[in-house]
Amino acid sequence: MNIKDAIKRKITTTFFTTAITAIVLACAAYMAAVMRSSPLYQLGEGFSSMFILYSIYVGAIVLIYGNIISAGLEYIHKKWFINHTWFYILLHGLFGLVNGVIFPEASLLLMLSGMAAALLYAFIDRWIDSKMEAHKKIRGFFIFPVLLFCSLWLCFQIISETLPPFTKEEAIEFVADGTPQDVFPKKEGKWVGVINGYNVERETSVKEIGKEKYIVTFTERWVKGTEKGSSLFSYEVDRQSATAYSMEGEEPPY
């Protein structure tokens, strides 16, 4: 087999191993998390996020470390024990345990996951090699992980509970907590008081501008004798984010 075919085989094996390992880890980790929480919303999006996270981690290890080790083992395999493919696969599994050597704090589960991914890599590598030697198509090794991911994502979406409406009250709470505007009323209305001799009025208002999208405005006014002023901060808020919309007026003197 020429170098071009070998590279094609390794890339295909890397994709398959990374995708399947990430899917398994994402399912295990995410299911463990969702079983501890209720209600269960947007499970498909959560699963996708976990899959991407594990894909980056697993993909980097397989692409760099895995392929270097596999290339060396393949050279040894062809030179000394070409008729013992099982030994070639076993050696991959042993090198997959390296997390326990490099990272002594690594859990047993992490070590076993590395070994399982390495065994999968070696098995798929040999399978693809046999198919390429027989001049058979290997596109299925790209299609299957994609179909598996899409099927699991759809299942998670189906069992997800419907999100409740995102209300004005939640929009105010979302943007007020943890911002300088947390001194304002946490619902629509006004607060009136005296601060350092200034008569102060703080008002929170909200306006719906679209489906579950709001403009939340915080207005502050102050008066002390002939001195008076005002300031205004507003945010565009939806379920996922709050973006500064406008800012007017001056800094309060107190």
Protein backbone atom coordinates (compact mmCIF):
# COMPACT_ATOMS: atom_id res chain seq x y z
CA MET A 1 0.00 0.00 0.00
CA ASN A 2 1.39 3.40 -0.95
CA ILE A 3 1.83 6.42 1.31
CA LYS A 4 -1.27 8.15 -0.04
CA ASP A 5 -3.48 5.19 0.86
CA ALA A 6 -1.84 4.88 4.27
CA ILE A 7 -2.56 8.55 5.05
CA LYS A 8 -6.14 8.14 3.85
CA ARG A 9 -6.54 5.10 6.11
CA LYS A 10 -5.11 6.87 9.15
CA ILE A 11 -7.30 9.95 8.61
CA THR A 12 -10.41 7.80 8.25
CA THR A 13 -9.48 5.81 11.36
CA THR A 14 -8.82 8.99 13.31
CA PHE A 15 -12.21 10.44 12.36
CA PHE A 16 -14.11 7.26 13.19
CA THR A 17 -12.31 6.69 16.51
CA THR A 18 -12.66 10.31 17.60
CA ALA A 19 -16.34 10.51 16.72
CA ILE A 20 -17.36 7.21 18.31
CA THR A 21 -15.30 7.78 21.46
CA ALA A 22 -16.67 11.32 21.84
CA ILE A 23 -20.23 10.07 21.33
CA VAL A 24 -19.83 7.38 24.00
CA LEU A 25 -18.19 9.72 26.50
CA ALA A 26 -20.74 12.47 25.83
CA CYS A 27 -23.62 10.05 26.32
CA ALA A 28 -22.15 8.69 29.55
CA ALA A 29 -21.24 12.08 31.03
CA TYR A 30 -24.34 13.87 29.87
CA MET A 31 -26.77 11.17 30.93
CA ALA A 32 -25.14 11.10 34.37
CA ALA A 33 -25.64 14.86 34.59
CA VAL A 34 -29.21 15.04 33.33
CA MET A 35 -30.35 12.24 35.58
CA ARG A 36 -29.46 14.47 38.53
CA SER A 37 -31.42 17.46 37.22
CA SER A 38 -35.04 18.22 36.59
CA PRO A 39 -36.75 19.42 34.50
CA LEU A 40 -34.88 18.27 31.42
CA TYR A 41 -34.71 21.00 28.79
CA GLN A 42 -32.81 21.16 25.48
CA LEU A 43 -31.06 17.82 25.93
CA GLY A 44 -30.03 17.74 22.28
CA GLU A 45 -28.11 21.01 22.55
CA GLY A 46 -26.45 19.85 25.76
CA PHE A 47 -25.43 16.57 24.18
CA SER A 48 -24.00 18.43 21.18
CA SER A 49 -21.91 20.65 23.46
CA MET A 50 -20.52 17.67 25.35
CA PHE A 51 -19.75 15.91 22.06
CA ILE A 52 -17.82 18.92 20.73
CA LEU A 53 -15.85 19.19 23.97
CA TYR A 54 -14.83 15.54 23.94
CA SER A 55 -14.14 15.60 20.19
CA ILE A 56 -11.56 18.36 20.67
CA TYR A 57 -9.85 16.52 23.52
CA VAL A 58 -9.99 13.03 22.01
CA GLY A 59 -9.26 14.24 18.48
CA ALA A 60 -6.06 16.01 19.53
CA ILE A 61 -4.76 12.92 21.33
CA VAL A 62 -5.65 10.50 18.53
CA LEU A 63 -4.39 12.78 15.76
CA ILE A 64 -1.00 13.44 17.32
CA TYR A 65 -0.12 10.78 19.86
CA GLY A 66 -2.29 7.98 18.47
CA ASN A 67 -1.11 8.22 14.88
CA ILE A 68 2.57 8.47 15.82
CA ILE A 69 2.36 5.39 18.03
CA SER A 70 0.25 3.52 15.48
CA ALA A 71 2.70 4.25 12.65
CA GLY A 72 5.55 2.85 14.76
CA LEU A 73 3.58 -0.23 15.77
CA GLU A 74 2.54 -0.81 12.15
CA TYR A 75 6.19 -0.76 11.08
CA ILE A 76 7.07 -3.30 13.78
CA HIS A 77 4.01 -5.37 12.93
CA LYS A 78 4.93 -5.71 9.27
CA LYS A 79 8.55 -6.43 10.04
CA TRP A 80 8.31 -8.98 12.87
CA PHE A 81 4.79 -10.31 13.48
CA ILE A 82 2.72 -9.64 10.38
CA ASN A 83 0.62 -12.76 10.95
CA HIS A 84 -0.35 -11.76 14.49
CA THR A 85 -2.79 -8.91 14.03
CA TRP A 86 -4.24 -9.54 17.48
CA PHE A 87 -0.87 -8.59 19.00
CA TYR A 88 -0.82 -5.38 16.96
CA ILE A 89 -4.24 -4.46 18.35
CA LEU A 90 -3.25 -5.42 21.90
CA LEU A 91 -0.18 -3.19 21.80
CA HIS A 92 -2.39 -0.25 20.84
CA GLY A 93 -4.50 -0.92 23.91
CA LEU A 94 -1.45 -0.94 26.17
CA PHE A 95 -0.24 2.38 24.79
CA GLY A 96 -3.76 3.72 25.33
CA LEU A 97 -3.20 3.34 29.07
CA VAL A 98 -0.45 5.98 28.93
CA ASN A 99 -2.72 8.56 30.63
CA GLY A 100 -2.04 6.71 33.84
CA VAL A 101 1.72 7.24 33.39
CA ILE A 102 1.75 10.82 32.13
CA PHE A 103 -1.01 11.94 34.49
CA PRO A 104 -0.69 10.00 37.77
CA GLU A 105 -3.87 11.66 39.04
CA ALA A 106 -5.85 10.26 36.10
CA SER A 107 -8.79 8.15 37.17
CA LEU A 108 -9.11 4.48 36.34
CA LEU A 109 -12.08 5.35 34.12
CA LEU A 110 -9.93 7.76 32.09
CA MET A 111 -7.21 5.15 31.67
CA LEU A 112 -9.70 2.51 30.57
CA SER A 113 -11.33 4.99 28.19
CA GLY A 114 -7.94 5.63 26.61
CA MET A 115 -7.32 1.92 26.25
CA ALA A 116 -10.76 1.32 24.73
CA ALA A 117 -10.24 4.15 22.22
CA ALA A 118 -6.82 2.76 21.27
CA LEU A 119 -8.23 -0.75 20.78
CA LEU A 120 -11.03 0.69 18.65
CA TYR A 121 -8.48 2.64 16.61
CA ALA A 122 -6.37 -0.48 15.95
CA PHE A 123 -9.38 -2.64 15.07
CA ILE A 124 -10.82 -0.07 12.66
CA ASP A 125 -7.37 0.56 11.19
CA ARG A 126 -6.98 -3.14 10.33
CA TRP A 127 -10.55 -3.35 9.03
CA ILE A 128 -10.09 -0.36 6.73
CA ASP A 129 -6.74 -1.76 5.60
CA SER A 130 -8.39 -5.02 4.53
CA LYS A 131 -11.14 -3.15 2.68
CA MET A 132 -8.65 -0.96 0.84
CA GLU A 133 -6.59 -4.00 -0.10
CA ALA A 134 -9.77 -5.48 -1.59
CA HIS A 135 -10.49 -2.14 -3.35
CA LYS A 136 -13.75 -1.63 -1.44
CA LYS A 137 -15.32 1.69 -0.50
CA ILE A 138 -14.69 3.01 3.01
CA ARG A 139 -17.11 5.94 3.05
CA GLY A 140 -19.25 4.04 5.55
CA PHE A 141 -16.64 4.81 8.22
CA PHE A 142 -17.47 8.49 7.74
CA ILE A 143 -21.24 8.07 7.36
CA PHE A 144 -21.90 5.80 10.36
CA PRO A 145 -20.62 8.19 13.10
CA VAL A 146 -22.58 11.06 11.56
CA LEU A 147 -25.79 9.02 11.46
CA LEU A 148 -25.23 7.80 15.02
CA PHE A 149 -24.69 11.32 16.31
CA CYS A 150 -27.77 12.66 14.50
CA SER A 151 -29.92 9.78 15.78
CA LEU A 152 -28.83 10.34 19.39
CA TRP A 153 -29.28 14.09 19.08
CA LEU A 154 -32.82 13.54 17.77
CA CYS A 155 -33.61 11.12 20.60
CA PHE A 156 -32.41 13.62 23.20
CA GLN A 157 -34.49 16.36 21.57
CA ILE A 158 -37.60 14.17 21.55
CA ILE A 159 -37.37 13.33 25.26
CA SER A 160 -36.61 16.96 26.20
CA GLU A 161 -39.32 18.89 27.98
CA THR A 162 -40.70 22.00 26.31
CA LEU A 163 -39.09 25.20 27.53
CA PRO A 164 -41.48 27.50 29.42
CA PRO A 165 -41.92 31.05 28.06
CA PHE A 166 -39.14 33.51 28.83
CA THR A 167 -40.94 36.24 30.76
CA LYS A 168 -40.37 39.93 31.42
CA GLU A 169 -39.60 39.14 35.04
CA GLU A 170 -36.90 36.66 34.02
CA ALA A 171 -35.43 39.19 31.59
CA ILE A 172 -35.08 41.74 34.39
CA GLU A 173 -33.57 39.20 36.74
CA PHE A 174 -31.16 37.98 34.04
CA VAL A 175 -29.74 41.43 33.33
CA ALA A 176 -29.88 42.92 36.84
CA ASP A 177 -28.09 40.23 38.83
CA GLY A 178 -24.34 40.68 38.87
CA THR A 179 -24.35 44.05 37.07
CA PRO A 180 -24.12 47.65 38.40
CA GLN A 181 -27.89 47.75 37.95
CA ASP A 182 -28.52 45.27 40.76
CA VAL A 183 -29.45 48.23 43.00
CA PHE A 184 -32.56 48.83 40.87
CA PRO A 185 -35.95 47.19 41.53
CA LYS A 186 -35.98 43.53 40.49
CA LYS A 187 -39.38 44.01 38.86
CA GLU A 188 -41.08 46.76 36.89
CA GLY A 189 -41.53 49.78 39.12
CA LYS A 190 -39.80 52.57 41.03
CA TRP A 191 -37.73 52.95 44.17
CA VAL A 192 -37.57 56.35 45.85
CA GLY A 193 -35.15 57.27 48.61
CA VAL A 194 -32.45 59.62 49.85
CA ILE A 195 -28.73 59.02 49.25
CA ASN A 196 -26.16 61.47 50.67
CA GLY A 197 -28.75 64.25 50.68
CA TYR A 198 -29.99 63.56 47.14
CA ASN A 199 -33.59 62.62 46.45
CA VAL A 200 -33.15 59.59 44.21
CA GLU A 201 -35.61 57.76 42.02
CA ARG A 202 -34.64 54.46 40.41
CA GLU A 203 -36.98 52.94 37.86
CA THR A 204 -36.93 49.56 36.13
CA SER A 205 -38.99 49.18 32.96
CA VAL A 206 -39.21 46.54 30.27
CA LYS A 207 -40.59 46.47 26.74
CA GLU A 208 -41.16 43.40 24.58
CA ILE A 209 -39.70 43.86 21.08
CA GLY A 210 -40.11 40.33 19.74
CA LYS A 211 -40.84 36.76 20.69
CA GLU A 212 -39.20 36.33 24.11
CA LYS A 213 -36.97 39.34 23.42
CA TYR A 214 -37.04 42.48 25.56
CA ILE A 215 -35.49 45.90 26.14
CA VAL A 216 -34.86 46.28 29.86
CA THR A 217 -34.21 49.87 30.92
CA PHE A 218 -32.82 51.20 34.20
CA THR A 219 -33.39 54.92 34.73
CA GLU A 220 -31.99 56.90 37.67
CA ARG A 221 -32.94 60.48 38.54
CA TRP A 222 -31.64 62.66 41.37
CA VAL A 223 -32.36 66.08 42.82
CA LYS A 224 -30.62 68.14 45.50
CA GLY A 225 -31.71 71.75 45.68
CA THR A 226 -31.19 73.22 42.25
CA GLU A 227 -28.92 70.36 41.23
CA LYS A 228 -30.50 67.56 39.29
CA GLY A 229 -29.57 64.92 36.75
CA SER A 230 -30.39 61.54 35.31
CA SER A 231 -28.83 58.47 33.72
CA LEU A 232 -30.19 55.59 31.69
CA PHE A 233 -28.91 52.13 30.88
CA SER A 234 -30.78 49.66 28.70
CA TYR A 235 -30.13 46.11 27.53
CA GLU A 236 -31.52 43.90 24.80
CA VAL A 237 -32.28 40.60 26.48
CA ASP A 238 -33.28 37.14 25.30
CA ARG A 239 -33.07 33.72 26.89
CA GLN A 240 -29.37 33.24 26.07
CA SER A 241 -27.85 36.70 26.28
CA ALA A 242 -28.03 40.32 27.39
CA THR A 243 -26.46 42.99 25.17
CA ALA A 244 -25.94 46.65 26.02
CA TYR A 245 -28.49 48.63 24.01
CA SER A 246 -28.08 52.29 25.02
CA MET A 247 -26.51 54.52 27.67
CA GLU A 248 -27.41 58.14 28.33
CA GLY A 249 -26.95 60.79 30.99
CA GLU A 250 -24.22 61.28 33.57
CA GLU A 251 -22.65 59.50 36.51
CA PRO A 252 -24.58 60.03 39.78
CA PRO A 253 -22.66 62.37 42.12
CA TYR A 254 -23.26 60.22 45.22
